[in-house]
Short mmCIF file of C-alpha atoms in Angstrom, two decimals:
data_model
loop_
_atom_site.label_atom_id
_atom_site.label_comp_id
_atom_site.label_asym_id
_atom_site.label_seq_id
_atom_site.Cartn_x
_atom_site.Cartn_y
_atom_site.Cartn_z
CA MET A 1 51.14 12.51 121.01
CA LYS A 2 54.24 11.09 119.46
CA ARG A 3 54.91 8.22 121.04
CA ILE A 4 52.34 5.83 122.54
CA LEU A 5 52.33 2.96 124.40
CA VAL A 6 49.28 0.38 124.89
CA THR A 7 49.62 -2.07 127.76
CA GLY A 8 47.32 -4.83 127.06
CA ALA A 9 47.11 -4.38 123.97
CA THR A 10 46.16 -8.14 123.31
CA GLY A 11 42.30 -7.83 124.21
CA GLN A 12 39.53 -6.66 123.35
CA ILE A 13 40.33 -2.63 123.11
CA GLY A 14 43.67 -2.87 122.20
CA SER A 15 43.35 -5.36 119.18
CA GLU A 16 41.45 -2.66 117.46
CA LEU A 17 43.02 -0.03 119.64
CA VAL A 18 46.92 -0.59 118.17
CA PRO A 19 45.72 -0.92 114.76
CA ALA A 20 43.99 2.51 114.37
CA LEU A 21 47.19 4.32 116.81
CA ARG A 22 49.82 2.63 114.25
CA ILE A 23 47.40 3.87 110.95
CA ARG A 24 47.20 7.69 112.36
CA TYR A 25 50.78 8.19 114.52
CA GLY A 26 53.22 5.95 112.13
CA SER A 27 53.30 1.49 112.93
CA GLU A 28 56.59 2.60 114.40
CA ASN A 29 56.01 4.92 117.31
CA VAL A 30 53.05 3.13 118.97
CA VAL A 31 54.42 0.13 120.85
CA ALA A 32 52.46 -2.20 122.02
CA THR A 33 52.63 -4.73 125.76
CA GLY A 34 51.00 -7.52 126.29
CA HIS A 35 51.06 -10.18 129.41
CA LYS A 36 49.65 -13.91 129.29
CA ARG A 37 47.68 -13.63 125.68
CA SER A 38 49.50 -13.80 122.31
CA PRO A 39 49.89 -11.69 120.20
CA GLN A 40 48.98 -11.16 117.20
CA LYS A 41 51.09 -12.22 114.34
CA ALA A 42 50.38 -8.42 112.80
CA PHE A 43 51.53 -6.60 116.62
CA VAL A 44 55.29 -7.67 116.01
CA GLU A 45 55.05 -7.83 111.81
CA GLU A 46 53.90 -4.04 111.89
CA GLY A 47 55.11 -2.47 114.92
CA PRO A 48 56.80 -2.98 118.38
CA TYR A 49 55.48 -5.13 120.22
CA THR A 50 56.95 -6.66 123.77
CA VAL A 51 55.97 -8.27 127.10
CA LEU A 52 54.88 -6.16 130.00
CA ASP A 53 53.27 -7.61 133.69
CA VAL A 54 52.14 -4.12 134.58
CA THR A 55 52.55 -4.59 138.58
CA ASP A 56 56.22 -4.31 137.79
CA ILE A 57 57.11 -0.85 137.97
CA ALA A 58 61.20 -1.23 136.94
CA ALA A 59 60.20 -3.19 133.31
CA LEU A 60 57.03 -0.45 132.59
CA ALA A 61 60.03 2.24 133.19
CA LYS A 62 62.13 0.41 131.75
CA ILE A 63 60.31 0.35 128.05
CA VAL A 64 59.08 3.86 128.42
CA ARG A 65 61.97 5.10 128.17
CA ASP A 66 63.83 2.86 126.33
CA PHE A 67 61.07 4.36 124.04
CA ARG A 68 60.80 7.72 124.56
CA ILE A 69 56.72 6.96 125.57
CA ASP A 70 54.70 10.22 126.32
CA THR A 71 50.93 8.53 126.33
CA ILE A 72 50.18 5.14 127.75
CA PHE A 73 46.85 4.01 126.78
CA HIS A 74 46.80 1.57 130.01
CA LEU A 75 43.87 -1.15 128.89
CA ALA A 76 45.49 -4.32 131.08
CA ALA A 77 42.87 -5.05 133.14
CA LEU A 78 40.92 -8.27 134.64
CA LEU A 79 37.39 -7.97 133.79
CA SER A 80 33.85 -8.15 135.93
CA ALA A 81 32.63 -11.63 135.95
CA VAL A 82 36.69 -12.59 135.97
CA ALA A 83 37.63 -10.64 138.39
CA GLU A 84 34.58 -12.06 141.62
CA GLN A 85 36.36 -15.02 140.20
CA ASN A 86 39.50 -14.21 142.04
CA PRO A 87 39.24 -10.73 143.58
CA GLN A 88 43.02 -10.87 144.73
CA ALA A 89 44.28 -11.02 141.75
CA ALA A 90 42.60 -8.37 140.75
CA TRP A 91 43.20 -5.50 142.34
CA LYS A 92 46.63 -6.45 142.17
CA ILE A 93 46.80 -6.37 138.62
CA ASN A 94 43.62 -3.11 137.69
CA MET A 95 45.19 -0.45 140.81
CA GLU A 96 48.64 -1.85 140.82
CA GLY A 97 48.67 -2.03 137.20
CA LEU A 98 47.44 1.64 137.13
CA PHE A 99 48.83 3.07 140.18
CA ASN A 100 52.47 1.88 137.87
CA VAL A 101 51.17 3.81 135.34
CA LEU A 102 49.96 6.88 137.26
CA GLU A 103 53.49 7.19 138.52
CA VAL A 104 55.74 6.28 135.64
CA SER A 105 53.53 9.00 134.15
CA ARG A 106 54.25 11.57 136.18
CA GLU A 107 57.79 11.02 136.52
CA ASN A 108 58.61 10.62 132.38
CA GLY A 109 56.27 13.54 131.51
CA CYS A 110 52.86 11.05 129.93
CA ALA A 111 49.43 12.32 129.05
CA VAL A 112 47.40 8.58 130.03
CA PHE A 113 44.37 7.01 129.08
CA PHE A 114 42.56 5.12 131.18
CA PRO A 115 38.91 3.04 130.87
CA SER A 116 36.38 2.73 133.23
CA SER A 117 33.08 1.28 132.93
CA ILE A 118 29.32 1.10 133.18
CA GLY A 119 31.11 -1.07 136.57
CA ALA A 120 31.39 2.35 137.70
CA PHE A 121 27.86 2.71 139.07
CA GLY A 122 26.85 0.24 141.85
CA PRO A 123 22.92 -0.80 142.61
CA GLY A 124 21.84 3.17 143.96
CA THR A 125 22.80 4.14 140.73
CA PRO A 126 19.85 6.02 138.83
CA ARG A 127 19.59 3.03 135.68
CA ASP A 128 18.29 5.51 133.76
CA HIS A 129 19.82 8.62 132.01
CA THR A 130 22.57 7.61 134.44
CA PRO A 131 23.97 11.18 134.96
CA GLN A 132 27.49 12.45 134.63
CA ASP A 133 27.83 13.26 138.41
CA THR A 134 25.73 10.77 140.84
CA ILE A 135 26.08 8.29 143.33
CA GLN A 136 28.26 5.57 143.11
CA ARG A 137 28.66 2.44 145.11
CA PRO A 138 28.93 -1.04 142.98
CA ASN A 139 29.02 -4.43 144.49
CA THR A 140 31.09 -5.78 142.40
CA LEU A 141 35.75 -5.98 142.91
CA TYR A 142 35.63 -5.22 139.53
CA GLY A 143 33.29 -1.55 139.49
CA VAL A 144 35.65 -0.66 143.27
CA CYS A 145 39.13 -1.04 140.65
CA LYS A 146 36.75 1.92 138.33
CA VAL A 147 35.51 3.51 140.76
CA SER A 148 39.50 4.10 142.94
CA GLY A 149 40.50 4.00 139.70
CA GLU A 150 38.79 7.50 138.48
CA LEU A 151 39.69 9.03 141.59
CA LEU A 152 42.92 7.85 141.48
CA CYS A 153 43.63 10.10 137.55
CA ASP A 154 41.65 12.38 139.24
CA TYR A 155 44.49 12.68 141.61
CA TYR A 156 47.20 13.00 139.75
CA PHE A 157 45.73 15.25 137.61
CA SER A 158 45.26 18.09 140.49
CA ARG A 159 47.99 17.15 142.75
CA PHE A 160 50.98 16.20 139.56
CA GLY A 161 49.42 17.59 136.65
CA VAL A 162 49.77 14.35 135.45
CA ASP A 163 47.58 14.90 131.62
CA THR A 164 44.59 12.04 132.48
CA ARG A 165 41.53 10.98 130.48
CA GLY A 166 39.12 8.15 130.27
CA VAL A 167 35.60 7.04 129.54
CA ARG A 168 33.58 4.97 131.31
CA TYR A 169 32.97 2.67 128.38
CA PRO A 170 29.82 0.39 128.10
CA GLY A 171 29.68 -2.85 126.56
CA LEU A 172 31.77 -3.43 123.64
CA ILE A 173 30.80 -5.75 120.81
CA SER A 174 33.61 -6.47 118.42
CA TYR A 175 34.65 -9.31 115.40
CA GLU A 176 38.72 -9.42 115.85
CA THR A 177 39.05 -10.70 119.75
CA LEU A 178 36.32 -13.42 121.60
CA PRO A 179 35.32 -12.31 124.95
CA GLY A 180 37.28 -12.04 127.74
CA GLY A 181 35.48 -12.94 131.05
CA GLY A 182 32.48 -9.81 130.84
CA THR A 183 28.82 -9.82 132.16
CA THR A 184 28.50 -7.76 128.64
CA ASP A 185 29.55 -10.97 126.58
CA TYR A 186 26.59 -12.84 125.27
CA ALA A 187 26.55 -9.87 122.72
CA VAL A 188 29.48 -11.08 121.26
CA GLU A 189 29.42 -14.17 121.83
CA ILE A 190 25.79 -14.54 120.40
CA PHE A 191 27.50 -13.26 117.09
CA TYR A 192 29.83 -17.29 117.15
CA GLN A 193 26.96 -19.12 117.81
CA ALA A 194 24.69 -17.59 115.09
CA ILE A 195 26.61 -18.03 112.99
CA GLN A 196 28.13 -21.10 113.67
CA ARG A 197 25.71 -23.01 115.28
CA LYS A 198 22.52 -21.00 114.55
CA GLU A 199 21.62 -21.32 117.46
CA TYR A 200 22.39 -19.48 121.29
CA THR A 201 22.27 -19.75 125.64
CA CYS A 202 21.98 -16.04 127.13
CA PHE A 203 23.67 -16.12 130.05
CA LEU A 204 21.61 -13.24 131.29
CA ARG A 205 17.61 -13.11 130.93
CA GLU A 206 15.02 -12.01 128.54
CA GLY A 207 14.78 -7.76 129.38
CA THR A 208 18.11 -6.84 130.27
CA TYR A 209 18.96 -3.25 129.70
CA LEU A 210 22.11 -2.63 128.96
CA ASP A 211 23.81 0.04 127.47
CA MET A 212 26.35 -0.74 124.52
CA MET A 213 28.86 0.19 121.96
CA TYR A 214 30.50 -1.11 118.83
CA MET A 215 34.71 -1.25 119.02
CA PRO A 216 35.10 1.23 116.03
CA ASP A 217 32.97 3.71 117.91
CA ALA A 218 35.19 3.38 121.44
CA VAL A 219 38.50 2.66 119.13
CA ARG A 220 37.28 6.85 117.65
CA ALA A 221 36.31 7.69 121.24
CA ALA A 222 39.95 6.99 123.23
CA ILE A 223 41.59 8.71 120.41
CA GLU A 224 39.14 12.02 120.21
CA LEU A 225 38.64 12.39 124.05
CA MET A 226 42.99 11.97 123.93
CA GLU A 227 43.45 14.80 120.91
CA ALA A 228 40.54 16.46 122.51
CA ASP A 229 41.32 20.25 123.91
CA PRO A 230 42.49 20.07 127.19
CA ARG A 231 41.00 23.51 127.58
CA SER A 232 37.13 22.03 126.88
CA LEU A 233 37.94 19.56 129.09
CA LYS A 234 36.06 19.66 132.81
CA HIS A 235 35.56 16.75 133.18
CA ARG A 236 38.52 15.60 132.12
CA ASN A 237 37.77 11.78 133.63
CA ALA A 238 35.30 8.70 133.31
CA PHE A 239 33.21 10.75 130.64
CA ASN A 240 29.18 8.68 130.18
CA VAL A 241 29.72 7.20 126.17
CA THR A 242 27.51 4.94 124.52
CA ALA A 243 25.62 4.20 121.82
CA MET A 244 22.78 1.98 122.39
CA SER A 245 20.65 0.34 124.90
CA PHE A 246 19.46 -3.09 123.94
CA ALA A 247 18.55 -6.59 125.57
CA PRO A 248 19.23 -9.58 124.18
CA GLU A 249 15.68 -10.78 123.32
CA GLU A 250 16.46 -7.16 120.80
CA LEU A 251 19.52 -8.10 119.42
CA ALA A 252 18.62 -11.74 118.52
CA ALA A 253 16.06 -10.46 117.09
CA GLN A 254 18.16 -8.11 114.72
CA ILE A 255 20.51 -11.27 114.29
CA HIS A 256 17.49 -13.33 113.52
CA LYS A 257 16.89 -10.62 110.45
CA HIS A 258 20.28 -11.72 108.98
CA LEU A 259 20.19 -15.27 110.14
CA PRO A 260 16.49 -16.33 109.46
CA GLY A 261 17.32 -20.27 111.49
CA PHE A 262 18.75 -18.81 114.52
CA THR A 263 17.00 -19.36 117.52
CA MET A 264 17.84 -18.35 121.14
CA HIS A 265 17.37 -19.99 124.72
CA TYR A 266 17.56 -18.48 128.05
CA GLN A 267 20.25 -20.40 131.23
CA VAL A 268 20.79 -17.20 133.87
CA ASP A 269 23.85 -16.93 135.16
CA PRO A 270 22.94 -15.47 139.06
CA VAL A 271 26.26 -14.34 138.93
CA ARG A 272 26.90 -12.14 136.18
CA GLN A 273 22.60 -12.03 135.96
CA ALA A 274 23.02 -9.72 139.21
CA ILE A 275 25.98 -7.81 137.46
CA ALA A 276 24.48 -6.41 135.44
CA ASP A 277 21.20 -5.75 137.37
CA SER A 278 23.24 -3.63 139.31
CA TRP A 279 24.61 -1.36 136.23
CA PRO A 280 23.27 1.50 134.46
CA ARG A 281 20.57 0.89 131.48
CA HIS A 282 21.03 3.65 129.58
CA MET A 283 23.82 6.44 130.26
CA ASP A 284 23.43 10.34 130.06
CA ASP A 285 26.41 11.59 127.78
CA GLN A 286 26.03 14.72 127.11
CA ALA A 287 28.78 16.03 128.94
CA ALA A 288 31.85 14.07 126.68
CA ARG A 289 29.34 15.46 123.67
CA ASP A 290 29.07 19.00 124.83
CA GLU A 291 33.30 18.81 126.06
CA TRP A 292 34.81 16.78 123.50
CA GLY A 293 32.61 16.21 120.57
CA TRP A 294 31.52 12.59 120.28
CA GLN A 295 29.21 11.31 117.90
CA PRO A 296 28.23 7.74 118.20
CA GLN A 297 28.32 6.52 114.15
CA PHE A 298 26.63 2.82 115.04
CA ASP A 299 23.53 1.82 116.69
CA LEU A 300 21.80 -1.73 116.99
CA ALA A 301 20.63 -2.21 113.29
CA THR A 302 23.24 -1.15 111.32
CA MET A 303 26.52 -2.48 113.94
CA THR A 304 24.62 -6.07 113.69
CA GLU A 305 24.81 -5.62 110.60
CA ASP A 306 28.81 -4.39 110.31
CA MET A 307 29.58 -7.62 112.50
CA ILE A 308 27.54 -10.32 110.93
CA GLY A 309 29.66 -9.51 107.82
CA HIS A 310 32.91 -8.90 108.92
CA LEU A 311 32.23 -12.75 111.48
CA MET A 312 30.93 -14.05 107.81
CA LYS A 313 34.23 -14.01 106.05
CA LYS A 314 36.75 -14.43 109.67
CA LEU A 315 34.36 -17.22 109.80
CA GLY A 316 34.31 -19.21 106.55
#
């Protein structure tokens, strides 16, 4: 990687991936792009930033040519709960956007990182120790897009030789950006509410176990996979990666250790609960560990402590 483009850079992953890439490869070599959200001040001051609608293939191609891009981290997408509210827009952004990135990469010799998700699985998938290779029949538009994206990336590698790579992220927890409409967003919202209001009303019921990962691990996973020796990659795309699995009450208990006055209530959202019930409780990520040395650094306890420490400073 020498000249990198990040689409969807103002989102949850991009907000932390872009600074990490700029530290590693030089600020001038990492181009951040976004569409609707206002960029962080640092994005504009510390490196190239431009507005991009990923459904506009001509604009995407121009940026790739103008900046001599050789690697694209394609993060632009509508998340699970938002996608269910507007499936037509989600298909256009998630699938047409990815197709454009792959086509431009084919024409310009770019490598591509595409993040898939636990949303790529469905009710028929084994929910515990979910295998790397297993049945995938998601019942959400977001999940359909992710499975389609995994297959499309595989196709562009086998058919055209595009260096596509990707992971299946679990729920991601970050102190940098607010949630963006995902089913696992309670695990971010809860920290803000615990600090600011000392209470939180959870939209998932007790006992809803889901895989989760702290954002520093998620960023590191993306970079390490793109830097891995391609000869060691048997799967290339859609590697299961995870760090921890917990239910809402277990996260609340960890927060309570740091904020003793905190209490949690429940008001279940049937849409997001149904989505959560169709996703794995814990994925088997042995393939990622074997093929490119994946190893998480944060568990539930260390993540909670670090998250609260950063948010206390951020929120004053």
